PDB file of C-alpha atoms in Angstrom:
ATOM      1  CA  MET A   1     -45.269 -54.182  10.718  1.00 45.00           C
ATOM      2  CA  ASN A   2     -43.733 -57.657  10.130  1.00 52.00           C
ATOM      3  CA  ASN A   3     -42.709 -57.155   6.519  1.00 60.00           C
ATOM      4  CA  PRO A   4     -38.913 -57.230   6.476  1.00 91.00           C
ATOM      5  CA  THR A   5     -38.822 -54.601   3.717  1.00 97.00           C
ATOM      6  CA  VAL A   6     -41.062 -51.590   3.212  1.00 97.00           C
ATOM      7  CA  THR A   7     -41.209 -49.024   0.410  1.00 98.00           C
ATOM      8  CA  ALA A   8     -41.254 -45.413   1.717  1.00 98.00           C
ATOM      9  CA  GLY A   9     -40.390 -41.978   0.533  1.00 97.00           C
ATOM     10  CA  LEU A  10     -36.959 -40.566   1.294  1.00 98.00           C
ATOM     11  CA  ASN A  11     -36.062 -36.930   0.771  1.00 96.00           C
ATOM     12  CA  TYR A  12     -33.211 -36.586  -1.718  1.00 98.00           C
ATOM     13  CA  LEU A  13     -31.616 -33.332  -2.704  1.00 97.00           C
ATOM     14  CA  GLN A  14     -32.216 -32.409  -6.332  1.00 96.00           C
ATOM     15  CA  PRO A  15     -28.956 -31.541  -8.190  1.00 94.00           C
ATOM     16  CA  SER A  16     -28.208 -27.845  -8.383  1.00 92.00           C
ATOM     17  CA  ALA A  17     -25.157 -25.564  -8.918  1.00 90.00           C
ATOM     18  CA  LEU A  18     -26.012 -23.656  -5.728  1.00 90.00           C
ATOM     19  CA  ARG A  19     -24.670 -24.632  -2.330  1.00 93.00           C
ATOM     20  CA  PRO A  20     -27.594 -25.533  -0.115  1.00 94.00           C
ATOM     21  CA  PHE A  21     -28.067 -24.184   3.421  1.00 94.00           C
ATOM     22  CA  SER A  22     -30.322 -24.395   6.428  1.00 92.00           C
ATOM     23  CA  TYR A  23     -30.695 -22.317   9.524  1.00 92.00           C
ATOM     24  CA  THR A  24     -30.910 -23.536  13.129  1.00 87.00           C
ATOM     25  CA  PHE A  25     -32.260 -20.160  14.219  1.00 88.00           C
ATOM     26  CA  ALA A  26     -34.752 -17.661  12.715  1.00 89.00           C
ATOM     27  CA  PRO A  27     -33.021 -16.434   9.526  1.00 93.00           C
ATOM     28  CA  PRO A  28     -32.765 -12.759   8.510  1.00 93.00           C
ATOM     29  CA  PRO A  29     -35.952 -11.196   7.086  1.00 95.00           C
ATOM     30  CA  GLY A  30     -36.535 -12.331   3.545  1.00 95.00           C
ATOM     31  CA  THR A  31     -34.237 -15.330   3.850  1.00 94.00           C
ATOM     32  CA  PRO A  32     -35.788 -18.816   3.778  1.00 94.00           C
ATOM     33  CA  TRP A  33     -35.083 -21.324   6.534  1.00 92.00           C
ATOM     34  CA  GLU A  34     -33.466 -23.596   4.019  1.00 92.00           C
ATOM     35  CA  SER A  35     -32.524 -23.617   0.342  1.00 93.00           C
ATOM     36  CA  GLY A  36     -32.439 -26.368  -2.196  1.00 91.00           C
ATOM     37  CA  SER A  37     -35.147 -28.567  -3.744  1.00 94.00           C
ATOM     38  CA  TYR A  38     -36.003 -32.021  -2.451  1.00 95.00           C
ATOM     39  CA  GLU A  39     -37.670 -34.942  -4.127  1.00 96.00           C
ATOM     40  CA  LEU A  40     -39.483 -37.675  -2.158  1.00 96.00           C
ATOM     41  CA  ARG A  41     -38.276 -40.864  -3.868  1.00 97.00           C
ATOM     42  CA  PRO A  42     -39.885 -44.234  -3.037  1.00 98.00           C
ATOM     43  CA  MET A  43     -37.080 -46.526  -1.894  1.00 98.00           C
ATOM     44  CA  PRO A  44     -37.028 -50.036  -0.473  1.00 98.00           C
ATOM     45  CA  ILE A  45     -35.943 -49.974   3.180  1.00 98.00           C
ATOM     46  CA  ALA A  46     -35.067 -53.307   4.682  1.00 98.00           C
ATOM     47  CA  ASP A  47     -35.713 -54.236   8.308  1.00 98.00           C
ATOM     48  CA  ALA A  48     -32.185 -55.040   9.448  1.00 98.00           C
ATOM     49  CA  ARG A  49     -33.558 -57.163  12.271  1.00 97.00           C
ATOM     50  CA  ALA A  50     -34.395 -59.739   9.568  1.00 95.00           C
ATOM     51  CA  ALA A  51     -30.942 -59.652   8.022  1.00 94.00           C
ATOM     52  CA  ALA A  52     -29.125 -63.024   7.697  1.00 93.00           C
ATOM     53  CA  THR A  53     -25.917 -61.472   8.858  1.00 94.00           C
ATOM     54  CA  PRO A  54     -25.703 -58.724  11.580  1.00 96.00           C
ATOM     55  CA  THR A  55     -24.435 -55.430  10.388  1.00 97.00           C
ATOM     56  CA  ASP A  56     -20.991 -54.152  11.247  1.00 98.00           C
ATOM     57  CA  ILE A  57     -19.872 -50.613  12.018  1.00 98.00           C
ATOM     58  CA  GLU A  58     -16.805 -50.890   9.733  1.00 98.00           C
ATOM     59  CA  ARG A  59     -18.651 -52.578   6.854  1.00 98.00           C
ATOM     60  CA  GLU A  60     -22.220 -51.120   6.463  1.00 98.00           C
ATOM     61  CA  GLY A  61     -21.425 -48.313   8.882  1.00 98.00           C
ATOM     62  CA  PHE A  62     -24.079 -49.038  11.461  1.00 98.00           C
ATOM     63  CA  VAL A  63     -25.016 -51.481  14.217  1.00 98.00           C
ATOM     64  CA  LEU A  64     -27.836 -51.880  16.749  1.00 98.00           C
ATOM     65  CA  ARG A  65     -26.954 -52.705  20.356  1.00 98.00           C
ATOM     66  CA  ASP A  66     -29.008 -53.633  23.366  1.00 98.00           C
ATOM     67  CA  ALA A  67     -27.926 -50.815  25.603  1.00 98.00           C
ATOM     68  CA  PRO A  68     -30.156 -50.094  28.656  1.00 98.00           C
ATOM     69  CA  THR A  69     -29.722 -46.679  30.148  1.00 98.00           C
ATOM     70  CA  ALA A  70     -29.854 -45.319  33.711  1.00 98.00           C
ATOM     71  CA  VAL A  71     -31.249 -42.035  32.526  1.00 98.00           C
ATOM     72  CA  SER A  72     -34.747 -41.391  33.919  1.00 96.00           C
ATOM     73  CA  ASP A  73     -35.459 -38.059  32.231  1.00 97.00           C
ATOM     74  CA  PHE A  74     -33.912 -37.316  28.867  1.00 97.00           C
ATOM     75  CA  LEU A  75     -35.264 -33.754  29.007  1.00 95.00           C
ATOM     76  CA  ASN A  76     -33.073 -33.071  32.044  1.00 96.00           C
ATOM     77  CA  ASN A  77     -29.944 -31.703  30.425  1.00 96.00           C
ATOM     78  CA  ALA A  78     -27.820 -32.108  33.603  1.00 97.00           C
ATOM     79  CA  GLU A  79     -28.822 -35.775  33.996  1.00 98.00           C
ATOM     80  CA  VAL A  80     -28.097 -36.472  30.321  1.00 98.00           C
ATOM     81  CA  THR A  81     -24.675 -34.816  30.524  1.00 97.00           C
ATOM     82  CA  ALA A  82     -23.775 -36.533  33.778  1.00 97.00           C
ATOM     83  CA  ILE A  83     -25.080 -40.041  33.057  1.00 98.00           C
ATOM     84  CA  TYR A  84     -25.862 -40.521  29.402  1.00 98.00           C
ATOM     85  CA  HIS A  85     -22.621 -39.036  28.013  1.00 98.00           C
ATOM     86  CA  ARG A  86     -20.667 -41.637  30.024  1.00 98.00           C
ATOM     87  CA  GLU A  87     -22.943 -44.428  28.763  1.00 98.00           C
ATOM     88  CA  VAL A  88     -22.552 -43.190  25.139  1.00 98.00           C
ATOM     89  CA  ALA A  89     -18.766 -43.102  25.420  1.00 98.00           C
ATOM     90  CA  GLU A  90     -18.610 -46.666  26.762  1.00 98.00           C
ATOM     91  CA  LEU A  91     -20.941 -47.855  23.986  1.00 98.00           C
ATOM     92  CA  ALA A  92     -18.951 -46.107  21.300  1.00 98.00           C
ATOM     93  CA  LEU A  93     -15.715 -47.735  22.462  1.00 98.00           C
ATOM     94  CA  ALA A  94     -17.351 -51.174  22.687  1.00 98.00           C
ATOM     95  CA  VAL A  95     -18.680 -50.840  19.130  1.00 98.00           C
ATOM     96  CA  THR A  96     -15.581 -49.339  17.474  1.00 98.00           C
ATOM     97  CA  GLY A  97     -12.756 -50.834  19.477  1.00 98.00           C
ATOM     98  CA  GLY A  98     -11.367 -47.358  20.060  1.00 98.00           C
ATOM     99  CA  THR A  99      -9.328 -46.385  23.124  1.00 97.00           C
ATOM    100  CA  ARG A 100     -10.783 -42.923  24.025  1.00 98.00           C
ATOM    101  CA  ALA A 101     -14.224 -41.444  23.448  1.00 98.00           C
ATOM    102  CA  HIS A 102     -15.359 -37.844  23.761  1.00 98.00           C
ATOM    103  CA  VAL A 103     -19.074 -37.071  23.648  1.00 98.00           C
ATOM    104  CA  PHE A 104     -19.453 -33.497  22.506  1.00 97.00           C
ATOM    105  CA  ASP A 105     -23.158 -32.888  21.959  1.00 96.00           C
ATOM    106  CA  HIS A 106     -26.671 -34.340  22.115  1.00 97.00           C
ATOM    107  CA  LEU A 107     -30.040 -33.390  20.729  1.00 95.00           C
ATOM    108  CA  VAL A 108     -33.658 -34.441  21.593  1.00 95.00           C
ATOM    109  CA  ARG A 109     -36.135 -34.654  18.712  1.00 95.00           C
ATOM    110  CA  GLN A 110     -39.913 -35.102  18.520  1.00 93.00           C
ATOM    111  CA  ARG A 111     -42.185 -35.705  15.562  1.00 93.00           C
ATOM    112  CA  GLU A 112     -44.531 -32.761  14.992  1.00 88.00           C
ATOM    113  CA  ALA A 113     -47.972 -33.240  16.539  1.00 87.00           C
ATOM    114  CA  ASP A 114     -49.718 -32.555  13.227  1.00 86.00           C
ATOM    115  CA  ARG A 115     -47.372 -34.990  11.414  1.00 89.00           C
ATOM    116  CA  THR A 116     -46.582 -32.406   8.810  1.00 88.00           C
ATOM    117  CA  ALA A 117     -44.346 -33.332   5.943  1.00 86.00           C
ATOM    118  CA  LEU A 118     -40.870 -34.179   7.164  1.00 89.00           C
ATOM    119  CA  SER A 119     -38.297 -31.417   6.606  1.00 84.00           C
ATOM    120  CA  PHE A 120     -34.846 -30.619   8.022  1.00 84.00           C
ATOM    121  CA  GLY A 121     -35.969 -30.778  11.674  1.00 84.00           C
ATOM    122  CA  ARG A 122     -35.842 -27.208  12.901  1.00 80.00           C
ATOM    123  CA  ARG A 123     -36.674 -26.579  16.587  1.00 76.00           C
ATOM    124  CA  ALA A 124     -40.267 -26.072  17.692  1.00 69.00           C
ATOM    125  CA  THR A 125     -41.430 -23.513  20.260  1.00 62.00           C
ATOM    126  CA  ASN A 126     -41.035 -26.153  22.995  1.00 68.00           C
ATOM    127  CA  GLY A 127     -37.293 -26.295  22.308  1.00 70.00           C
ATOM    128  CA  LYS A 128     -37.272 -29.789  20.821  1.00 84.00           C
ATOM    129  CA  ALA A 129     -36.042 -30.305  17.308  1.00 90.00           C
ATOM    130  CA  ALA A 130     -38.370 -32.025  14.869  1.00 90.00           C
ATOM    131  CA  ALA A 131     -37.516 -35.342  13.141  1.00 93.00           C
ATOM    132  CA  ASN A 132     -35.053 -34.678  10.289  1.00 93.00           C
ATOM    133  CA  GLY A 133     -36.326 -36.012   7.027  1.00 93.00           C
ATOM    134  CA  ARG A 134     -33.518 -34.754   4.820  1.00 95.00           C
ATOM    135  CA  ILE A 135     -30.985 -37.408   3.785  1.00 98.00           C
ATOM    136  CA  HIS A 136     -27.765 -36.166   5.330  1.00 97.00           C
ATOM    137  CA  ASN A 137     -24.468 -37.078   6.958  1.00 98.00           C
ATOM    138  CA  ASP A 138     -23.407 -35.095   9.975  1.00 97.00           C
ATOM    139  CA  TYR A 139     -19.868 -34.392   8.754  1.00 98.00           C
ATOM    140  CA  THR A 140     -17.990 -33.797   5.516  1.00 98.00           C
ATOM    141  CA  GLU A 141     -14.378 -34.438   4.745  1.00 98.00           C
ATOM    142  CA  ASP A 142     -13.525 -30.915   5.850  1.00 97.00           C
ATOM    143  CA  SER A 143     -15.815 -30.577   8.877  1.00 98.00           C
ATOM    144  CA  GLY A 144     -14.832 -34.002  10.109  1.00 98.00           C
ATOM    145  CA  ARG A 145     -11.226 -32.885  10.138  1.00 97.00           C
ATOM    146  CA  ARG A 146     -12.079 -29.641  11.882  1.00 97.00           C
ATOM    147  CA  ARG A 147     -14.039 -31.401  14.598  1.00 97.00           C
ATOM    148  CA  LEU A 148     -10.883 -33.050  15.996  1.00 98.00           C
ATOM    149  CA  GLY A 149      -9.443 -29.669  16.968  1.00 97.00           C
ATOM    150  CA  MET A 150     -12.770 -28.519  18.375  1.00 97.00           C
ATOM    151  CA  VAL A 151     -12.897 -31.552  20.716  1.00 98.00           C
ATOM    152  CA  LEU A 152      -9.255 -31.961  21.584  1.00 97.00           C
ATOM    153  CA  THR A 153      -8.297 -28.329  22.197  1.00 97.00           C
ATOM    154  CA  ASP A 154      -4.708 -29.158  23.112  1.00 97.00           C
ATOM    155  CA  PRO A 155      -2.884 -28.856  19.753  1.00 96.00           C
ATOM    156  CA  ASP A 156      -0.210 -31.357  20.796  1.00 96.00           C
ATOM    157  CA  GLU A 157      -2.806 -33.959  21.798  1.00 96.00           C
ATOM    158  CA  ALA A 158      -4.717 -33.453  18.534  1.00 96.00           C
ATOM    159  CA  ALA A 159      -1.560 -33.697  16.444  1.00 96.00           C
ATOM    160  CA  ALA A 160      -0.645 -37.033  18.125  1.00 96.00           C
ATOM    161  CA  VAL A 161      -3.944 -38.705  16.975  1.00 97.00           C
ATOM    162  CA  ARG A 162      -3.306 -41.133  14.109  1.00 97.00           C
ATOM    163  CA  ARG A 163      -6.876 -42.244  13.486  1.00 98.00           C
ATOM    164  CA  TYR A 164     -10.250 -41.149  14.836  1.00 98.00           C
ATOM    165  CA  CYS A 165     -13.849 -41.428  13.863  1.00 98.00           C
ATOM    166  CA  ILE A 166     -17.139 -39.686  14.734  1.00 98.00           C
ATOM    167  CA  VAL A 167     -20.212 -41.744  15.519  1.00 98.00           C
ATOM    168  CA  ASN A 168     -23.843 -40.840  16.124  1.00 98.00           C
ATOM    169  CA  ILE A 169     -25.763 -42.809  18.825  1.00 98.00           C
ATOM    170  CA  TRP A 170     -29.513 -42.719  18.269  1.00 98.00           C
ATOM    171  CA  ARG A 171     -32.205 -43.892  20.743  1.00 98.00           C
ATOM    172  CA  SER A 172     -35.883 -43.730  21.358  1.00 98.00           C
ATOM    173  CA  ILE A 173     -36.631 -41.941  24.688  1.00 97.00           C
ATOM    174  CA  LYS A 174     -40.221 -43.205  24.864  1.00 94.00           C
ATOM    175  CA  GLY A 175     -41.580 -46.508  23.727  1.00 94.00           C
ATOM    176  CA  PRO A 176     -41.115 -48.355  20.455  1.00 98.00           C
ATOM    177  CA  VAL A 177     -40.725 -46.116  17.353  1.00 98.00           C
ATOM    178  CA  LEU A 178     -43.583 -46.901  15.032  1.00 97.00           C
ATOM    179  CA  ASP A 179     -44.244 -43.708  13.042  1.00 96.00           C
ATOM    180  CA  THR A 180     -40.908 -42.186  11.913  1.00 97.00           C
ATOM    181  CA  PRO A 181     -37.991 -44.561  12.241  1.00 98.00           C
ATOM    182  CA  LEU A 182     -34.497 -43.666  11.212  1.00 98.00           C
ATOM    183  CA  ALA A 183     -33.276 -45.057   7.918  1.00 98.00           C
ATOM    184  CA  VAL A 184     -29.543 -45.582   7.404  1.00 98.00           C
ATOM    185  CA  CYS A 185     -27.766 -46.109   4.119  1.00 98.00           C
ATOM    186  CA  ASP A 186     -25.178 -48.843   3.705  1.00 98.00           C
ATOM    187  CA  ALA A 187     -21.850 -46.919   3.466  1.00 98.00           C
ATOM    188  CA  ARG A 188     -20.647 -49.288   0.720  1.00 98.00           C
ATOM    189  CA  SER A 189     -23.480 -48.188  -1.570  1.00 98.00           C
ATOM    190  CA  VAL A 190     -22.677 -44.446  -1.365  1.00 98.00           C
ATOM    191  CA  MET A 191     -20.335 -42.885  -3.886  1.00 98.00           C
ATOM    192  CA  ALA A 192     -18.510 -39.545  -3.450  1.00 96.00           C
ATOM    193  CA  LYS A 193     -20.577 -38.100  -6.346  1.00 97.00           C
ATOM    194  CA  ASP A 194     -23.789 -38.703  -4.393  1.00 98.00           C
ATOM    195  CA  LEU A 195     -22.736 -36.334  -1.578  1.00 98.00           C
ATOM    196  CA  VAL A 196     -23.214 -32.560  -1.679  1.00 97.00           C
ATOM    197  CA  ASN A 197     -21.614 -30.102   0.708  1.00 97.00           C
ATOM    198  CA  ALA A 198     -24.177 -28.028   2.531  1.00 96.00           C
ATOM    199  CA  GLU A 199     -24.103 -25.244   5.144  1.00 95.00           C
ATOM    200  CA  VAL A 200     -25.808 -25.434   8.514  1.00 93.00           C
ATOM    201  CA  ARG A 201     -25.981 -21.911   9.914  1.00 93.00           C
ATOM    202  CA  TYR A 202     -25.800 -21.524  13.665  1.00 90.00           C
ATOM    203  CA  PRO A 203     -25.983 -18.198  15.553  1.00 90.00           C
ATOM    204  CA  ARG A 204     -22.191 -18.002  15.960  1.00 91.00           C
ATOM    205  CA  ARG A 205     -20.749 -20.315  13.330  1.00 92.00           C
ATOM    206  CA  THR A 206     -21.474 -22.173  10.122  1.00 94.00           C
ATOM    207  CA  GLY A 207     -21.187 -25.950  10.036  1.00 93.00           C
ATOM    208  CA  GLU A 208     -20.909 -28.247   7.061  1.00 97.00           C
ATOM    209  CA  ILE A 209     -22.735 -31.472   6.320  1.00 97.00           C
ATOM    210  CA  TYR A 210     -23.364 -33.714   3.356  1.00 98.00           C
ATOM    211  CA  LEU A 211     -26.750 -33.957   1.684  1.00 98.00           C
ATOM    212  CA  ALA A 212     -27.370 -36.720  -0.795  1.00 98.00           C
ATOM    213  CA  THR A 213     -28.671 -36.878  -4.388  1.00 98.00           C
ATOM    214  CA  HIS A 214     -30.547 -39.943  -5.508  1.00 98.00           C
ATOM    215  CA  SER A 215     -28.847 -43.167  -6.645  1.00 98.00           C
ATOM    216  CA  PRO A 216     -30.664 -46.432  -7.381  1.00 97.00           C
ATOM    217  CA  ALA A 217     -27.579 -48.169  -5.878  1.00 98.00           C
ATOM    218  CA  HIS A 218     -28.277 -46.886  -2.370  1.00 98.00           C
ATOM    219  CA  CYS A 219     -29.203 -49.672   0.077  1.00 98.00           C
ATOM    220  CA  TRP A 220     -31.364 -48.515   2.916  1.00 98.00           C
ATOM    221  CA  SER A 221     -32.163 -50.237   6.260  1.00 98.00           C
ATOM    222  CA  TYR A 222     -33.958 -49.458   9.512  1.00 98.00           C
ATOM    223  CA  PHE A 223     -34.563 -51.386  12.741  1.00 98.00           C
ATOM    224  CA  SER A 224     -38.284 -51.905  13.321  1.00 98.00           C
ATOM    225  CA  ALA A 225     -39.883 -50.745  16.562  1.00 98.00           C
ATOM    226  CA  MET A 226     -36.701 -49.589  18.217  1.00 98.00           C
ATOM    227  CA  ASP A 227     -37.270 -49.240  21.929  1.00 98.00           C
ATOM    228  CA  ARG A 228     -35.722 -47.300  24.774  1.00 97.00           C
ATOM    229  CA  HIS A 229     -33.261 -50.040  25.741  1.00 98.00           C
ATOM    230  CA  GLU A 230     -31.703 -50.104  22.274  1.00 98.00           C
ATOM    231  CA  ALA A 231     -29.199 -47.781  20.591  1.00 98.00           C
ATOM    232  CA  LEU A 232     -28.275 -47.425  16.934  1.00 98.00           C
ATOM    233  CA  VAL A 233     -24.614 -46.549  16.452  1.00 98.00           C
ATOM    234  CA  PHE A 234     -23.590 -45.326  12.993  1.00 98.00           C
ATOM    235  CA  LYS A 235     -20.393 -43.835  11.477  1.00 98.00           C
ATOM    236  CA  GLN A 236     -20.391 -40.210  10.403  1.00 98.00           C
ATOM    237  CA  TYR A 237     -16.716 -39.710   9.655  1.00 98.00           C
ATOM    238  CA  ASP A 238     -13.505 -41.671   9.739  1.00 98.00           C
ATOM    239  CA  SER A 239     -10.034 -40.236   9.186  1.00 98.00           C
ATOM    240  CA  GLN A 240      -8.883 -43.564   7.693  1.00 98.00           C
ATOM    241  CA  LEU A 241      -9.289 -43.257   3.951  1.00 96.00           C
ATOM    242  CA  GLY A 242      -9.743 -46.903   3.013  1.00 95.00           C
ATOM    243  CA  GLY A 243     -10.902 -50.237   4.252  1.00 97.00           C
ATOM    244  CA  VAL A 244     -13.563 -48.929   6.638  1.00 98.00           C
ATOM    245  CA  SER A 245     -16.957 -47.201   6.469  1.00 98.00           C
ATOM    246  CA  ARG A 246     -16.597 -43.419   6.501  1.00 98.00           C
ATOM    247  CA  TYR A 247     -20.052 -41.876   5.881  1.00 98.00           C
ATOM    248  CA  THR A 248     -23.522 -43.274   6.710  1.00 98.00           C
ATOM    249  CA  PRO A 249     -26.259 -41.026   5.275  1.00 98.00           C
ATOM    250  CA  HIS A 250     -29.514 -41.198   7.261  1.00 98.00           C
ATOM    251  CA  ALA A 251     -32.992 -39.666   7.460  1.00 98.00           C
ATOM    252  CA  ALA A 252     -36.309 -40.115   9.218  1.00 97.00           C
ATOM    253  CA  PHE A 253     -39.146 -41.555   7.136  1.00 97.00           C
ATOM    254  CA  ASP A 254     -42.903 -41.971   7.595  1.00 96.00           C
ATOM    255  CA  HIS A 255     -43.473 -45.698   8.030  1.00 97.00           C
ATOM    256  CA  PRO A 256     -46.270 -46.730   5.633  1.00 96.00           C
ATOM    257  CA  ASP A 257     -47.624 -49.293   8.100  1.00 96.00           C
ATOM    258  CA  ALA A 258     -47.616 -47.035  11.183  1.00 96.00           C
ATOM    259  CA  PRO A 259     -50.841 -47.270  13.188  1.00 95.00           C
ATOM    260  CA  ALA A 260     -52.998 -44.175  12.944  1.00 92.00           C
ATOM    261  CA  ASP A 261     -52.749 -43.765  16.736  1.00 93.00           C
ATOM    262  CA  ALA A 262     -49.018 -44.378  16.927  1.00 95.00           C
ATOM    263  CA  PRO A 263     -47.405 -42.160  19.598  1.00 95.00           C
ATOM    264  CA  LEU A 264     -45.217 -39.333  18.289  1.00 95.00           C
ATOM    265  CA  ARG A 265     -41.600 -40.473  18.020  1.00 96.00           C
ATOM    266  CA  GLU A 266     -39.256 -38.941  20.606  1.00 96.00           C
ATOM    267  CA  SER A 267     -35.557 -39.626  20.298  1.00 97.00           C
ATOM    268  CA  ILE A 268     -32.118 -38.471  21.398  1.00 98.00           C
ATOM    269  CA  GLU A 269     -28.982 -38.472  19.334  1.00 98.00           C
ATOM    270  CA  ALA A 270     -25.459 -37.960  20.706  1.00 98.00           C
ATOM    271  CA  ARG A 271     -22.218 -37.455  18.776  1.00 98.00           C
ATOM    272  CA  CYS A 272     -18.992 -38.956  19.971  1.00 98.00           C
ATOM    273  CA  LEU A 273     -15.432 -38.593  18.722  1.00 98.00           C
ATOM    274  CA  VAL A 274     -13.474 -41.837  19.080  1.00 98.00           C
ATOM    275  CA  VAL A 275      -9.678 -41.981  19.074  1.00 98.00           C
ATOM    276  CA  PHE A 276      -7.836 -45.135  18.063  1.00 98.00           C
ATOM    277  CA  GLU A 277      -4.289 -45.802  19.349  1.00 85.00           C
TER     278      GLU A 277
END
């Protein structure tokens, strides 16, 4: 796995007039888990470890940091909330230069044991979500704006914020990721016309994300063999309209050079709202 660029399939949404959706819980009888048609497009994905210049959160939209963790068991929700949320907040501030950070959720994922075709990553019976193979961005223009008030529930505090961003922090919770790494798309290569509003239906609310249609201009990267001591931080929304990265589409992909006996990828992702003063 030393080739700095691999060619692998990435799941792009096929254009349609219908608004796509996916369910995080069992949908009503007769309703599919997700709508929309996807096309696995072969795309070059560069190993960013081999890049001549390190990436930057405000330019490409993503950065890898060496960030050892004190968490011993990422399946212990209390330990993750008490220890990891603090670590994530500190890392988000160090990467972005923000002044306040609020971690508002986290999710553990595991590649399916039968290595079935990657889909949108719905939860298995063991409670873990699967790897998400749909190219997506966690927030849209509208849902990114709404998230501020969901995190800062004091209206006066929220109204005083001049700029904020939302970042996703992604980490392996086992050993090196060899089978289904996370690919991230250079924010500068993504146009507004490439992004499609989609619904994510939860039991008590409906969220909104961006899915992506194919463009040959998209520049994809990943970090080979990411290990437990590393964290990938990538931008998912920024309230500043120009001069910074705002959206970084991403997706899991099956690495073409993964060993047949590669351990199943297990990862945790945490989302953090960062306020700039």
